[in-house]
Tab-separated table of N, CA and C in Angstrom:
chain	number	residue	atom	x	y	z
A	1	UNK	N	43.819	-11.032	-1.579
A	1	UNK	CA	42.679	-11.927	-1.732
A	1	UNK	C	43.005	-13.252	-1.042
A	2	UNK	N	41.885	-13.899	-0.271
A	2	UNK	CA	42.808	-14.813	0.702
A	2	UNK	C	42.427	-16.188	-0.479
A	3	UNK	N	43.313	-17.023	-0.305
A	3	UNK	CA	43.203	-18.258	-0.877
A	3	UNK	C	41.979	-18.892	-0.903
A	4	UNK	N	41.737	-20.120	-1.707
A	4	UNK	CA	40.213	-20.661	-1.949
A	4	UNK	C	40.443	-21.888	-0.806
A	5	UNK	N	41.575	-22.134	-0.204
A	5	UNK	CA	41.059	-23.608	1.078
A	5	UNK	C	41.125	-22.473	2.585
A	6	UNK	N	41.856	-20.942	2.471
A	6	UNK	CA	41.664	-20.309	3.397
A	6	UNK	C	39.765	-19.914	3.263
A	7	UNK	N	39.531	-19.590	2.677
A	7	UNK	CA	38.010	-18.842	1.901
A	7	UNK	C	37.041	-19.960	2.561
A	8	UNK	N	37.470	-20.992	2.163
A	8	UNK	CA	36.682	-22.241	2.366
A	8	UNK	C	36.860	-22.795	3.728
A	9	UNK	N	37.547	-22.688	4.831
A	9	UNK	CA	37.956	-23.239	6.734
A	9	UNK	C	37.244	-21.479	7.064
A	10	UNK	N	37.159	-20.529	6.401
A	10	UNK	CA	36.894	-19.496	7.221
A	10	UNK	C	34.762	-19.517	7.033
A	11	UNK	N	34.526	-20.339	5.910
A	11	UNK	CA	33.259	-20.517	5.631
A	11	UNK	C	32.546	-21.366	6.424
A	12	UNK	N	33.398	-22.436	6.673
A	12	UNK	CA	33.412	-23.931	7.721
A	12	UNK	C	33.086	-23.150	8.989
A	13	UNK	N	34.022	-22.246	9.567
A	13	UNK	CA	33.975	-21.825	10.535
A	13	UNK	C	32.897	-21.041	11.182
A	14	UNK	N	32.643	-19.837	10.414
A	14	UNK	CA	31.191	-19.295	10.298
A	14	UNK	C	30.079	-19.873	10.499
A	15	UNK	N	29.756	-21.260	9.432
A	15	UNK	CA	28.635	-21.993	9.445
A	15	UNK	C	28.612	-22.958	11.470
A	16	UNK	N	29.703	-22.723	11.482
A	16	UNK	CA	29.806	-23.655	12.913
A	16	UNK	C	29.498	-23.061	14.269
A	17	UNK	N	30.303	-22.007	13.667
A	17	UNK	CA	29.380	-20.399	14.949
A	17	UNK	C	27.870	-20.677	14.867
A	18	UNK	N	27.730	-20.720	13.617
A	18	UNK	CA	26.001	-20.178	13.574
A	18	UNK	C	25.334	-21.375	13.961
A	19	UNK	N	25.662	-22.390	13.439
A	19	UNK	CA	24.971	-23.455	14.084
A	19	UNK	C	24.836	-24.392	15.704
A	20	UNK	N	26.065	-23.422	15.985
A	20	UNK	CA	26.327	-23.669	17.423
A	20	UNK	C	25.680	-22.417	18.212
A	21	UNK	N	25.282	-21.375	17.673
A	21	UNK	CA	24.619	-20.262	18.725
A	21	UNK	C	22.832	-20.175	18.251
A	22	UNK	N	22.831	-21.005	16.615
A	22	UNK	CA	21.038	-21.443	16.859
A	22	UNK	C	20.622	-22.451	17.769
A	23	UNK	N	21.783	-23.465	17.965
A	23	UNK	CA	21.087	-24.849	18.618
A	23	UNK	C	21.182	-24.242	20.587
A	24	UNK	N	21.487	-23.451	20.697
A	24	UNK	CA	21.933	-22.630	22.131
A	24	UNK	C	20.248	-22.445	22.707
A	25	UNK	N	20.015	-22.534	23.697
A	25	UNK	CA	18.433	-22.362	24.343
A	25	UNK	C	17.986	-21.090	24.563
A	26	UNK	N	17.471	-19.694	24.588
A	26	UNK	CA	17.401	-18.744	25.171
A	26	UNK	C	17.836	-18.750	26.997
A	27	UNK	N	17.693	-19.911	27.071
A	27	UNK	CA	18.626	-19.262	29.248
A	27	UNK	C	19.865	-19.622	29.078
A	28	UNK	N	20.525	-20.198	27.920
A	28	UNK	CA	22.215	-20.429	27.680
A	28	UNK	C	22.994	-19.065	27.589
A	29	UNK	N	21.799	-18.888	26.005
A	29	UNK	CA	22.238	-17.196	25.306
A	29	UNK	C	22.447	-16.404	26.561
A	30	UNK	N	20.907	-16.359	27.309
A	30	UNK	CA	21.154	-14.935	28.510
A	30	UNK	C	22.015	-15.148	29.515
A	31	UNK	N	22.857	-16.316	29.937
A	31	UNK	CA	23.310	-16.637	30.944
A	31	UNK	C	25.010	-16.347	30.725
A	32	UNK	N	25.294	-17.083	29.206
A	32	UNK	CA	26.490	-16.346	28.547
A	32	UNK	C	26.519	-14.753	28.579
A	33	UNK	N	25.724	-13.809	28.112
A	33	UNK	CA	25.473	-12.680	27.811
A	33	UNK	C	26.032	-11.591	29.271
A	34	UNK	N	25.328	-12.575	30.500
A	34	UNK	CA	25.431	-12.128	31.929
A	34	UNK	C	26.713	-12.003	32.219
A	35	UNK	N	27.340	-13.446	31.681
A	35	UNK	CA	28.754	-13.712	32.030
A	35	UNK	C	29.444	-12.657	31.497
A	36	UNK	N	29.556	-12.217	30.062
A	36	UNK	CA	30.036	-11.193	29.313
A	36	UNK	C	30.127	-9.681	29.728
A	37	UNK	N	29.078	-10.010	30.937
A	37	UNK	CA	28.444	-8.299	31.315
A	37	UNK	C	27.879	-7.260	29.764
A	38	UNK	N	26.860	-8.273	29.200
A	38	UNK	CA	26.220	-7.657	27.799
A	38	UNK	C	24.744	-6.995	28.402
A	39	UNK	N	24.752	-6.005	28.291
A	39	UNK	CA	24.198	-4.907	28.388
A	39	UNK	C	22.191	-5.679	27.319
A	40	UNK	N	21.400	-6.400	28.461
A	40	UNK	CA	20.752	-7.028	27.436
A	40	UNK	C	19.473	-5.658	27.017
A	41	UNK	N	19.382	-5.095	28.148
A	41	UNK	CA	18.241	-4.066	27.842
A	41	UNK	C	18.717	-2.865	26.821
A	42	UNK	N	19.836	-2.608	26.908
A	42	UNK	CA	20.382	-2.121	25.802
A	42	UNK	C	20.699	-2.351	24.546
A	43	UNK	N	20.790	-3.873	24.509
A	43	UNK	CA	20.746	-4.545	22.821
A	43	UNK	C	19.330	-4.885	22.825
A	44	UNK	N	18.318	-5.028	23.680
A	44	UNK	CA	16.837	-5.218	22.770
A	44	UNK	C	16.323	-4.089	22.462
A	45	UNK	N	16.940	-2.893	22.816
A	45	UNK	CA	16.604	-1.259	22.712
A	45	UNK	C	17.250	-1.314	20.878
A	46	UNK	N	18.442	-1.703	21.041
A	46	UNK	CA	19.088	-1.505	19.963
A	46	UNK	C	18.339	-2.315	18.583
A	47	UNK	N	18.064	-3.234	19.082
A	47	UNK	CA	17.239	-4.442	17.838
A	47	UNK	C	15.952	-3.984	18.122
A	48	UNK	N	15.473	-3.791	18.598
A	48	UNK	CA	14.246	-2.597	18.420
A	48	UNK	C	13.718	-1.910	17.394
A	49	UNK	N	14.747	-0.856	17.493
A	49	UNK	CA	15.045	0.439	17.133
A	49	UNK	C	15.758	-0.070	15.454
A	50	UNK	N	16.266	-1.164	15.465
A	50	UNK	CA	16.472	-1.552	14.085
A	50	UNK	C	15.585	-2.232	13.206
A	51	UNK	N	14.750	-2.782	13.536
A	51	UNK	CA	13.252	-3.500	13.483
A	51	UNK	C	12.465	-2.342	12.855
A	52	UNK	N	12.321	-1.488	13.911
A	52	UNK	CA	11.455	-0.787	13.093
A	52	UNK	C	12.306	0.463	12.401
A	53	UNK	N	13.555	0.825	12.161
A	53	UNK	CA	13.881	1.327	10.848
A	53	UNK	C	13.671	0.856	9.771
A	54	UNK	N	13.670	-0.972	9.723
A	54	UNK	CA	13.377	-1.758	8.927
A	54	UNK	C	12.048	-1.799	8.030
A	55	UNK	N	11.402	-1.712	9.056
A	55	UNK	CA	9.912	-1.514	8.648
A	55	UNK	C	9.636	-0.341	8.054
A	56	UNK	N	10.249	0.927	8.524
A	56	UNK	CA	9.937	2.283	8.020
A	56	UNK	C	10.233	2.227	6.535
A	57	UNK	N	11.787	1.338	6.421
A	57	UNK	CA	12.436	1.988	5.314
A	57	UNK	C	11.532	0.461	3.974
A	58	UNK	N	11.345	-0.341	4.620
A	58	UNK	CA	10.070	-1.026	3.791
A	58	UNK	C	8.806	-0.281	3.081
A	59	UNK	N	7.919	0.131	4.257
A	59	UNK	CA	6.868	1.281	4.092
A	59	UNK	C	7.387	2.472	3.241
A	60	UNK	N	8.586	3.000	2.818
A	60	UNK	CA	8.983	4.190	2.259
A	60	UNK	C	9.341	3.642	0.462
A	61	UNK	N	9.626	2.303	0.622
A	61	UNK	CA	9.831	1.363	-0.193
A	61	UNK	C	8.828	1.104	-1.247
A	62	UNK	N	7.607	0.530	-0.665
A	62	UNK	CA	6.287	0.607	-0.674
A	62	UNK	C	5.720	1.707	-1.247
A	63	UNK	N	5.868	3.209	-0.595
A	63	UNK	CA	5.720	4.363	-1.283
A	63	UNK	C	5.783	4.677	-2.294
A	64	UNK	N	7.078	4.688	-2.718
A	64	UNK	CA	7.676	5.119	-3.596
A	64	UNK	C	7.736	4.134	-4.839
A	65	UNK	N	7.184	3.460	-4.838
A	65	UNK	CA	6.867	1.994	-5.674
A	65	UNK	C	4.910	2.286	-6.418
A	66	UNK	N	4.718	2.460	-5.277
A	66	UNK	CA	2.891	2.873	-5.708
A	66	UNK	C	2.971	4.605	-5.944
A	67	UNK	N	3.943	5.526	-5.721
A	67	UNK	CA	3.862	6.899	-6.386
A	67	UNK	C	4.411	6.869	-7.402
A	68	UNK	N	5.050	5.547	-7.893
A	68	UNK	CA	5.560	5.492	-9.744
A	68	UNK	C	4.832	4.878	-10.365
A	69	UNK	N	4.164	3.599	-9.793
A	69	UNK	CA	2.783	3.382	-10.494
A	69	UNK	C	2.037	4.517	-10.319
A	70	UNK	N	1.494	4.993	-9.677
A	70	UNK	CA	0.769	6.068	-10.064
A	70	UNK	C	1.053	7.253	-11.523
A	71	UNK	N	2.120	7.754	-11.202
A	71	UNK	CA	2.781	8.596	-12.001
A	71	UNK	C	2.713	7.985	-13.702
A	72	UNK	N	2.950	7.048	-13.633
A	72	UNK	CA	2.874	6.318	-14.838
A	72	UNK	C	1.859	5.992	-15.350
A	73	UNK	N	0.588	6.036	-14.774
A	73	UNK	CA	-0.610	5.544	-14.989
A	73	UNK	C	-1.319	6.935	-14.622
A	74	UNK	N	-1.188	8.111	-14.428
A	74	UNK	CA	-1.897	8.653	-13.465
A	74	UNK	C	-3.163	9.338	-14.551
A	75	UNK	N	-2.543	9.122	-16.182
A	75	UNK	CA	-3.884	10.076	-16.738
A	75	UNK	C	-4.564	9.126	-18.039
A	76	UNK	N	-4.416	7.583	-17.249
A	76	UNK	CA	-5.136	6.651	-18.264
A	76	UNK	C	-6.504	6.237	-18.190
A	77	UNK	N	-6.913	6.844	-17.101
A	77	UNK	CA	-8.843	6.756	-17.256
A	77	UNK	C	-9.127	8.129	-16.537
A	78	UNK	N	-8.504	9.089	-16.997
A	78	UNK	CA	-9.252	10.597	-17.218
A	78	UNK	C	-10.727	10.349	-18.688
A	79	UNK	N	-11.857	10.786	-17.926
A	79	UNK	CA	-12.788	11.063	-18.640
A	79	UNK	C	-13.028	12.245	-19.205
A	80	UNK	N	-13.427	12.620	-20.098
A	80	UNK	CA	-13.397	13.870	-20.562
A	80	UNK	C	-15.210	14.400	-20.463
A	81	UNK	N	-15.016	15.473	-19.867
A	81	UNK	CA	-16.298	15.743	-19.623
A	81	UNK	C	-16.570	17.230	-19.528
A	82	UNK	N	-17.163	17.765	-20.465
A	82	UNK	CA	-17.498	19.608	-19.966
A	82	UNK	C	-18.253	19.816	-18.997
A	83	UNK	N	-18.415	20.832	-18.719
A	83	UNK	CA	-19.445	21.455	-17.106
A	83	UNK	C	-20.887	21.066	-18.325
A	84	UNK	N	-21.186	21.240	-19.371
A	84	UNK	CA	-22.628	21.350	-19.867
A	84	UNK	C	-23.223	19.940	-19.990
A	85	UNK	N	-22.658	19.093	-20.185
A	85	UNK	CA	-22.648	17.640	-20.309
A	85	UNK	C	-22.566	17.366	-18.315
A	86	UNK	N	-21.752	17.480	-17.819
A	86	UNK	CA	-22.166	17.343	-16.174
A	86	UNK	C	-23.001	17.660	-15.719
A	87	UNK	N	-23.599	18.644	-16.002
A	87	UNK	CA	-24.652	19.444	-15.770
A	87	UNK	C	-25.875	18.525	-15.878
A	88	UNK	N	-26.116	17.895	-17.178
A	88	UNK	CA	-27.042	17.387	-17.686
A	88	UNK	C	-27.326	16.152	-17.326
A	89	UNK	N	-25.747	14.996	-16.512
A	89	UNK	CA	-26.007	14.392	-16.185
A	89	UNK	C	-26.117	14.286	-14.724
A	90	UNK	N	-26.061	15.420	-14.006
A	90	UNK	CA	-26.340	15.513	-12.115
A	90	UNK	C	-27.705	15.817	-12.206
A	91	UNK	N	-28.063	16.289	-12.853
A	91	UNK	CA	-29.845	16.820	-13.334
A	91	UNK	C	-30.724	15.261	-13.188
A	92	UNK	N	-30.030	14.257	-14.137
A	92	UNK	CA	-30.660	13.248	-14.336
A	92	UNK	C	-30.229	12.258	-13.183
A	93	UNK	N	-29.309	12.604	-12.984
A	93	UNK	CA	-29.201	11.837	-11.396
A	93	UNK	C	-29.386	12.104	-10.199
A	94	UNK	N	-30.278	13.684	-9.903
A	94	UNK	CA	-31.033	13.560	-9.037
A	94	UNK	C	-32.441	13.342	-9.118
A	95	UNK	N	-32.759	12.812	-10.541
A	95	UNK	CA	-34.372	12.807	-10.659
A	95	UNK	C	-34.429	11.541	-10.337
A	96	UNK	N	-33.258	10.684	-10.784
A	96	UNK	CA	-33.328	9.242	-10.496
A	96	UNK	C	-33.565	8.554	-11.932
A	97	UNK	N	-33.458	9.351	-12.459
A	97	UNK	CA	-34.147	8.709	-14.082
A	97	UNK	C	-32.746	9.209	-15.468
A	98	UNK	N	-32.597	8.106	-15.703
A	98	UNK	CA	-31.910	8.124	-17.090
A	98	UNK	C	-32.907	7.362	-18.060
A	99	UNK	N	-33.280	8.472	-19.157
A	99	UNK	CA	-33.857	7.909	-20.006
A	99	UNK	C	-35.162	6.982	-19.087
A	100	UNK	N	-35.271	6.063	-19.932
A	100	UNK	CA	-36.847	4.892	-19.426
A	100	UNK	C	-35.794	4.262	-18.599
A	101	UNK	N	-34.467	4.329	-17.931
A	101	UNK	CA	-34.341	3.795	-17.033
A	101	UNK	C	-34.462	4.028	-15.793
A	102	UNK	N	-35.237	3.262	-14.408
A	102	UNK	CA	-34.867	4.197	-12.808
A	102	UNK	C	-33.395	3.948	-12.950
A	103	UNK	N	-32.765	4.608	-11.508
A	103	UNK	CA	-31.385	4.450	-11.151
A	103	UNK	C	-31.716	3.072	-10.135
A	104	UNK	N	-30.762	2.367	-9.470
A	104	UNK	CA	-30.815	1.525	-8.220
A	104	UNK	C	-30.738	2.483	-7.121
A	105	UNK	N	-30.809	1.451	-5.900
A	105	UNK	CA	-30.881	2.091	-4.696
A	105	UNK	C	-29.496	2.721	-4.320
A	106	UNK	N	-28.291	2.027	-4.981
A	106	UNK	CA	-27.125	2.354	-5.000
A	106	UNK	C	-26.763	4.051	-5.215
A	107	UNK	N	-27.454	4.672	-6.550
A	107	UNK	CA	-27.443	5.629	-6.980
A	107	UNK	C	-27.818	6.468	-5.645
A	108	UNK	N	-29.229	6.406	-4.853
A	108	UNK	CA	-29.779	6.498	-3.834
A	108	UNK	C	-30.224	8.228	-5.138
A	109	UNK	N	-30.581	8.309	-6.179
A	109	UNK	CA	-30.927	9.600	-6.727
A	109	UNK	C	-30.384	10.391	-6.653
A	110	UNK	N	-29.400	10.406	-6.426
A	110	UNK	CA	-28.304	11.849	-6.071
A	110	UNK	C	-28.191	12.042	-5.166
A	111	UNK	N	-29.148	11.998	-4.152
A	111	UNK	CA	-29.609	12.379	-2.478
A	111	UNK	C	-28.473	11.801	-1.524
A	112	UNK	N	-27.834	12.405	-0.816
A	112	UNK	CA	-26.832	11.945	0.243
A	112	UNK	C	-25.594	11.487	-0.318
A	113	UNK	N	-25.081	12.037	-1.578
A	113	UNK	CA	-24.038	11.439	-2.360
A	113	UNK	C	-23.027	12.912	-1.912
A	114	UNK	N	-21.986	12.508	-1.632
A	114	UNK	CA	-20.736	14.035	-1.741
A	114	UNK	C	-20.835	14.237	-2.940
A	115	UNK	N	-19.577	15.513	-2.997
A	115	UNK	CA	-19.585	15.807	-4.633
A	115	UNK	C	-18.403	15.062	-4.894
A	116	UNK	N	-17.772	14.544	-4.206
A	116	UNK	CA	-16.801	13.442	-5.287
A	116	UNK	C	-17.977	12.231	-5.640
A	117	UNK	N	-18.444	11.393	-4.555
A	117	UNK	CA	-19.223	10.262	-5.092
A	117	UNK	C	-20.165	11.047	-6.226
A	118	UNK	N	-20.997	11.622	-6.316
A	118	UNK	CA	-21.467	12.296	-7.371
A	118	UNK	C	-20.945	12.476	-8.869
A	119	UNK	N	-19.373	13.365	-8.716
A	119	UNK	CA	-18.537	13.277	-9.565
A	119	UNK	C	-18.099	11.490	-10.440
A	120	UNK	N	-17.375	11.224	-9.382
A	120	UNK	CA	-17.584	9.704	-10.106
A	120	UNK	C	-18.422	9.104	-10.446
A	121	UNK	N	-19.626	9.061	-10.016
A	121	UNK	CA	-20.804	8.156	-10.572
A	121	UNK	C	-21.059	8.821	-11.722
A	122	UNK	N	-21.515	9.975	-12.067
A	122	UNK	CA	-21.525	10.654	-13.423
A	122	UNK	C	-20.189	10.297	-14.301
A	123	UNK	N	-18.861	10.300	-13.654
A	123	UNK	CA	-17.765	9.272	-14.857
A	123	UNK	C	-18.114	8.351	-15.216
A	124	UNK	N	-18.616	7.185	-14.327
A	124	UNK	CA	-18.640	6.231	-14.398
A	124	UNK	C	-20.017	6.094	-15.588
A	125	UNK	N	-20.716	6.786	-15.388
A	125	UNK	CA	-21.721	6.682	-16.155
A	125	UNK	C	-21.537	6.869	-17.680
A	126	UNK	N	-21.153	7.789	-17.956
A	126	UNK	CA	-20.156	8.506	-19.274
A	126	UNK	C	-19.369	7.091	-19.893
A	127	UNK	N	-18.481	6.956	-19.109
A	127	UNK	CA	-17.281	5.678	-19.523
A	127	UNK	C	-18.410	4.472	-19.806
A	128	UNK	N	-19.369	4.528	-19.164
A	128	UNK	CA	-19.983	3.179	-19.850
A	128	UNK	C	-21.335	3.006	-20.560
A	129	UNK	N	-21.233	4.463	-21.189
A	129	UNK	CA	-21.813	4.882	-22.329
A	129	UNK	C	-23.066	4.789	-22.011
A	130	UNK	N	-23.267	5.403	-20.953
A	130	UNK	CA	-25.206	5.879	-20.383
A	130	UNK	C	-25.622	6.758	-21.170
A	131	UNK	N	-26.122	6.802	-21.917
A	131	UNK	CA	-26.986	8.484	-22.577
A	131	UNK	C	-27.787	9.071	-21.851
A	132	UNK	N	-27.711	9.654	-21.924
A	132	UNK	CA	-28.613	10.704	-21.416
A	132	UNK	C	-30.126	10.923	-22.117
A	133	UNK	N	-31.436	11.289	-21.718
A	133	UNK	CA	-32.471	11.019	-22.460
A	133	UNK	C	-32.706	11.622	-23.985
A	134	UNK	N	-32.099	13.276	-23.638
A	134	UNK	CA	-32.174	13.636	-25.221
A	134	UNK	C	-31.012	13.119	-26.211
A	135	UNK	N	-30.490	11.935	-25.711
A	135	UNK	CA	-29.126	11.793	-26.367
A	135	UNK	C	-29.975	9.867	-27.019
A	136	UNK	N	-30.798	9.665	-26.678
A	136	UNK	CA	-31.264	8.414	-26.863
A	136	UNK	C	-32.077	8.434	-28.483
């Protein structure tokens, strides 16, 4: 283990590199680099190529962060709904009419809706306690 005033001139030292190769201009850097015979198209290939592993392994990060929220959450607004009760309410949502209420234009009556938008709007309807007319 190296000593704490060695620990401390090798910290000095570091900070002095770094502050001596930020305050450096980009035509210093490339002109040193030339001198060195440093291969520059080959290290921006290389920092590249590390950039975007970076990013990948962020995005995978990301993933796997929103597939455990998910997982954890995944069956807390399941609606419960039979085919006879769906039934009754795709009926009333293509007439356009719940009960004495119209639907909005939103609803558009069932007409031009997929069967997921369909599906959900009938959840949605359920969850926020729409009755249905013989249910009024």
């Amino acid at each position: 283990m190296p000593e704490k005033g060695k620990a401390t001139d090798m910290e000095a030292l570091r900070e002095a590199l770094i502050d001596d190769i930020l305050s450096m201009t980009e035509e210093k850097i490339l002109a040193e680099a030339k001198e060195d015979n440093v291969d520059l198209d080959g290290n921006l290939r290389k920092t590249k190529a590390l950039f975007d592993q970076a990013k990948k392994s962020a995005a995978k990060g990301k993933l796997k962060a929103a597939q455990a929220a998910v997982a954890n959450n995944v069956f807390s607004n399941v609606v419960p709904m039979d085919r006879e009760r769906f039934a009754k309410y795709d009926a009333a949502l293509r007439t356009g009419k719940i009960g004495t209420s119209e639907l909005t234009l939103a609803a558009r009556n069932g007409s031009g809706l997929s069967e997921e938008d369909r599906r959900k709007l009938i959840e949605d309807m359920i969850e926020l306690g729409i009755p249905l007319p013989d249910e009024e």
